[in-house]
Amino acid sequence: PNYASAGPPGPMADQDVKLYAGARAALEELATDEAWKDTALACASRTNKGPWARQLLRDFTVAGRSLDDLLEYKEIFTGDKIAHFNNLEQKSEIDFGDMLFFDDARDGKYGNCAKVAQMGVCSAHCPDGITTEVWTNALAEFSRLKEAGEGMGTVVD
């Protein structure tokens, strides 16, 4: 694919770009388990290749649905996660404290987890992508914080 122009044909789902097994398993659970039926899903990407990202969301399927269909909210534009999450909160009317965020960049100049956690969002650092361990640990910590009435703005490592 021609990365410089983000023109056609772009990367191909499941060929040039693949979902991590743990991410696919988490998405399948979210798409099929009744326990998650009232959960809104979103993505936040600060790519400068928006057309590619949107096409990949249309092309990837999980449990017979495209990711584009599965994700109720999509914030895909250059900028930073603070802008993405402010938009998500405004559009979804879901409080930051009721959100769980996964990202491979913890902190520093390009870090997202620490910045989003400062907004009050429970953020799971997944440097190797979403694995089953990351998924279950993040859910457990999110539940623990909620039950304890503690602040949700933390990074789960």
mmCIF file of C-alpha atoms in Angstrom:
data_model
loop_
_atom_site.group_PDB
_atom_site.id
_atom_site.type_symbol
_atom_site.label_atom_id
_atom_site.label_comp_id
_atom_site.label_asym_id
_atom_site.label_seq_id
_atom_site.Cartn_x
_atom_site.Cartn_y
_atom_site.Cartn_z
ATOM 1 C CA PRO A 1 0.000 0.000 0.000
ATOM 2 C CA ASN A 2 1.034 3.560 -0.653
ATOM 3 C CA TYR A 3 1.396 4.878 2.912
ATOM 4 C CA ALA A 4 2.460 8.356 1.824
ATOM 5 C CA SER A 5 -0.821 9.061 0.038
ATOM 6 C CA ALA A 6 -3.167 6.760 1.949
ATOM 7 C CA GLY A 7 -4.652 6.095 -1.452
ATOM 8 C CA PRO A 8 -6.126 2.893 -2.809
ATOM 9 C CA PRO A 9 -5.871 0.066 -2.405
ATOM 10 C CA GLY A 10 -4.730 0.563 1.193
ATOM 11 C CA PRO A 11 -3.978 -2.241 3.624
ATOM 12 C CA MET A 12 -6.147 -5.339 3.554
ATOM 13 C CA ALA A 13 -7.868 -6.632 6.689
ATOM 14 C CA ASP A 14 -6.536 -10.016 7.857
ATOM 15 C CA GLN A 15 -3.729 -9.740 5.320
ATOM 16 C CA ASP A 16 -1.658 -6.589 5.824
ATOM 17 C CA VAL A 17 -3.262 -5.764 9.182
ATOM 18 C CA LYS A 18 -4.483 -8.392 11.626
ATOM 19 C CA LEU A 19 -6.398 -8.351 14.874
ATOM 20 C CA TYR A 20 -4.493 -9.780 17.826
ATOM 21 C CA ALA A 21 -6.036 -13.043 19.009
ATOM 22 C CA GLY A 22 -6.826 -11.545 22.416
ATOM 23 C CA ALA A 23 -8.438 -8.486 20.838
ATOM 24 C CA ARG A 24 -10.548 -10.695 18.582
ATOM 25 C CA ALA A 25 -11.613 -12.833 21.558
ATOM 26 C CA ALA A 26 -12.544 -9.734 23.588
ATOM 27 C CA LEU A 27 -14.525 -8.296 20.675
ATOM 28 C CA GLU A 28 -16.321 -11.604 20.135
ATOM 29 C CA GLU A 29 -17.250 -11.678 23.815
ATOM 30 C CA LEU A 30 -18.507 -8.101 23.627
ATOM 31 C CA ALA A 31 -20.499 -8.852 20.473
ATOM 32 C CA THR A 32 -22.128 -12.091 21.618
ATOM 33 C CA ASP A 33 -22.341 -12.275 25.420
ATOM 34 C CA GLU A 34 -25.638 -10.921 26.782
ATOM 35 C CA ALA A 35 -23.764 -9.481 29.758
ATOM 36 C CA TRP A 36 -22.365 -6.811 27.418
ATOM 37 C CA LYS A 37 -25.571 -5.972 25.501
ATOM 38 C CA ASP A 38 -25.816 -2.466 26.996
ATOM 39 C CA THR A 39 -22.129 -1.660 26.533
ATOM 40 C CA ALA A 40 -21.214 0.982 23.974
ATOM 41 C CA LEU A 41 -17.966 0.350 22.106
ATOM 42 C CA ALA A 42 -15.721 3.021 20.642
ATOM 43 C CA CYS A 43 -12.363 3.488 18.986
ATOM 44 C CA ALA A 44 -10.028 6.447 19.218
ATOM 45 C CA SER A 45 -7.228 6.685 16.680
ATOM 46 C CA ARG A 46 -4.930 9.620 16.066
ATOM 47 C CA THR A 47 -3.837 8.373 12.668
ATOM 48 C CA ASN A 48 -3.295 10.629 9.715
ATOM 49 C CA LYS A 49 -4.559 7.776 7.538
ATOM 50 C CA GLY A 50 -8.249 8.079 8.386
ATOM 51 C CA PRO A 51 -9.537 6.655 5.100
ATOM 52 C CA TRP A 52 -7.482 3.497 5.622
ATOM 53 C CA ALA A 53 -8.619 3.161 9.233
ATOM 54 C CA ARG A 54 -12.287 3.562 8.315
ATOM 55 C CA GLN A 55 -11.986 1.039 5.496
ATOM 56 C CA LEU A 56 -10.348 -1.484 7.814
ATOM 57 C CA LEU A 57 -13.211 -1.053 10.280
ATOM 58 C CA ARG A 58 -15.631 -1.882 7.464
ATOM 59 C CA ASP A 59 -13.551 -4.879 6.340
ATOM 60 C CA PHE A 60 -12.767 -6.574 9.670
ATOM 61 C CA THR A 61 -15.557 -8.812 10.923
ATOM 62 C CA VAL A 62 -16.160 -10.272 14.353
ATOM 63 C CA ALA A 63 -19.088 -12.563 15.127
ATOM 64 C CA GLY A 64 -20.554 -11.827 11.699
ATOM 65 C CA ARG A 65 -20.490 -8.040 12.129
ATOM 66 C CA SER A 66 -18.066 -5.467 10.801
ATOM 67 C CA LEU A 67 -16.086 -3.514 13.365
ATOM 68 C CA ASP A 68 -17.659 -0.417 11.844
ATOM 69 C CA ASP A 69 -21.060 -1.771 12.880
ATOM 70 C CA LEU A 70 -19.874 -3.052 16.259
ATOM 71 C CA LEU A 71 -18.233 0.249 17.285
ATOM 72 C CA GLU A 72 -20.925 2.773 18.120
ATOM 73 C CA TYR A 73 -18.502 5.693 18.374
ATOM 74 C CA LYS A 74 -15.453 6.340 16.218
ATOM 75 C CA GLU A 75 -12.971 9.159 16.753
ATOM 76 C CA ILE A 76 -10.391 8.894 13.972
ATOM 77 C CA PHE A 77 -8.324 11.980 13.290
ATOM 78 C CA THR A 78 -4.892 13.461 13.913
ATOM 79 C CA GLY A 79 -4.474 15.139 17.245
ATOM 80 C CA ASP A 80 -4.423 13.585 20.670
ATOM 81 C CA LYS A 81 -6.394 11.257 22.887
ATOM 82 C CA ILE A 82 -7.622 14.130 25.051
ATOM 83 C CA ALA A 83 -9.555 15.510 22.077
ATOM 84 C CA HIS A 84 -10.760 12.009 21.166
ATOM 85 C CA PHE A 85 -12.051 11.345 24.680
ATOM 86 C CA ASN A 86 -13.662 14.756 25.091
ATOM 87 C CA ASN A 87 -15.559 14.028 21.870
ATOM 88 C CA LEU A 88 -16.465 10.514 23.024
ATOM 89 C CA GLU A 89 -17.812 11.786 26.341
ATOM 90 C CA GLN A 90 -19.828 14.517 24.624
ATOM 91 C CA LYS A 91 -21.280 12.285 21.887
ATOM 92 C CA SER A 92 -21.965 9.238 24.058
ATOM 93 C CA GLU A 93 -22.952 11.042 27.270
ATOM 94 C CA ILE A 94 -20.921 8.380 29.103
ATOM 95 C CA ASP A 95 -18.848 9.717 32.004
ATOM 96 C CA PHE A 96 -15.091 9.225 31.867
ATOM 97 C CA GLY A 97 -15.362 7.148 35.048
ATOM 98 C CA ASP A 98 -17.514 4.633 33.188
ATOM 99 C CA MET A 99 -15.024 4.146 30.362
ATOM 100 C CA LEU A 100 -12.269 1.563 29.983
ATOM 101 C CA PHE A 101 -9.472 2.333 27.509
ATOM 102 C CA PHE A 102 -6.801 0.032 26.028
ATOM 103 C CA ASP A 103 -3.599 1.319 24.428
ATOM 104 C CA ASP A 104 -0.047 0.200 23.785
ATOM 105 C CA ALA A 105 1.505 3.592 24.649
ATOM 106 C CA ARG A 106 1.696 4.150 28.409
ATOM 107 C CA ASP A 107 3.280 7.572 28.969
ATOM 108 C CA GLY A 108 5.859 10.017 27.658
ATOM 109 C CA LYS A 109 5.546 12.178 24.566
ATOM 110 C CA TYR A 110 3.381 9.712 22.660
ATOM 111 C CA GLY A 111 1.881 8.003 25.687
ATOM 112 C CA ASN A 112 -1.877 7.737 25.782
ATOM 113 C CA CYS A 113 -2.725 5.708 28.887
ATOM 114 C CA ALA A 114 -1.388 8.223 31.410
ATOM 115 C CA LYS A 115 -2.992 11.201 29.660
ATOM 116 C CA VAL A 116 -6.379 9.504 29.411
ATOM 117 C CA ALA A 117 -6.160 8.269 33.011
ATOM 118 C CA GLN A 118 -5.649 11.893 34.114
ATOM 119 C CA MET A 119 -9.082 12.567 32.613
ATOM 120 C CA GLY A 120 -10.607 9.972 34.959
ATOM 121 C CA VAL A 121 -10.677 7.006 32.563
ATOM 122 C CA CYS A 122 -9.430 3.589 33.679
ATOM 123 C CA SER A 123 -6.690 2.887 31.125
ATOM 124 C CA ALA A 124 -5.151 -0.514 30.405
ATOM 125 C CA HIS A 125 -1.590 -0.523 29.103
ATOM 126 C CA CYS A 126 -1.166 -3.311 26.557
ATOM 127 C CA PRO A 127 2.319 -3.001 25.029
ATOM 128 C CA ASP A 128 1.895 -6.315 23.189
ATOM 129 C CA GLY A 129 -1.697 -5.681 22.130
ATOM 130 C CA ILE A 130 -4.826 -6.813 23.922
ATOM 131 C CA THR A 131 -4.162 -10.268 25.271
ATOM 132 C CA THR A 132 -6.524 -12.420 27.299
ATOM 133 C CA GLU A 133 -4.480 -11.545 30.392
ATOM 134 C CA VAL A 134 -4.662 -7.789 29.717
ATOM 135 C CA TRP A 135 -8.411 -8.047 29.061
ATOM 136 C CA THR A 136 -9.232 -9.988 32.231
ATOM 137 C CA ASN A 137 -6.897 -7.894 34.426
ATOM 138 C CA ALA A 138 -8.360 -4.627 33.121
ATOM 139 C CA LEU A 139 -11.934 -5.818 33.695
ATOM 140 C CA ALA A 140 -11.067 -6.976 37.201
ATOM 141 C CA GLU A 141 -9.373 -3.684 38.107
ATOM 142 C CA PHE A 142 -12.213 -1.637 36.602
ATOM 143 C CA SER A 143 -14.739 -3.622 38.688
ATOM 144 C CA ARG A 144 -12.594 -3.358 41.816
ATOM 145 C CA LEU A 145 -12.268 0.414 41.495
ATOM 146 C CA LYS A 146 -16.014 0.800 40.870
ATOM 147 C CA GLU A 147 -16.974 -1.371 43.840
ATOM 148 C CA ALA A 148 -14.517 0.440 46.135
ATOM 149 C CA GLY A 149 -15.763 3.845 44.990
ATOM 150 C CA GLU A 150 -12.204 4.819 44.120
ATOM 151 C CA GLY A 151 -11.156 7.193 41.369
ATOM 152 C CA MET A 152 -11.123 5.496 38.001
ATOM 153 C CA GLY A 153 -8.226 7.511 36.581
ATOM 154 C CA THR A 154 -5.515 4.903 36.807
ATOM 155 C CA VAL A 155 -3.278 2.949 34.461
ATOM 156 C CA VAL A 156 -3.579 -0.817 34.712
ATOM 157 C CA ASP A 157 -0.259 -2.483 33.861
#
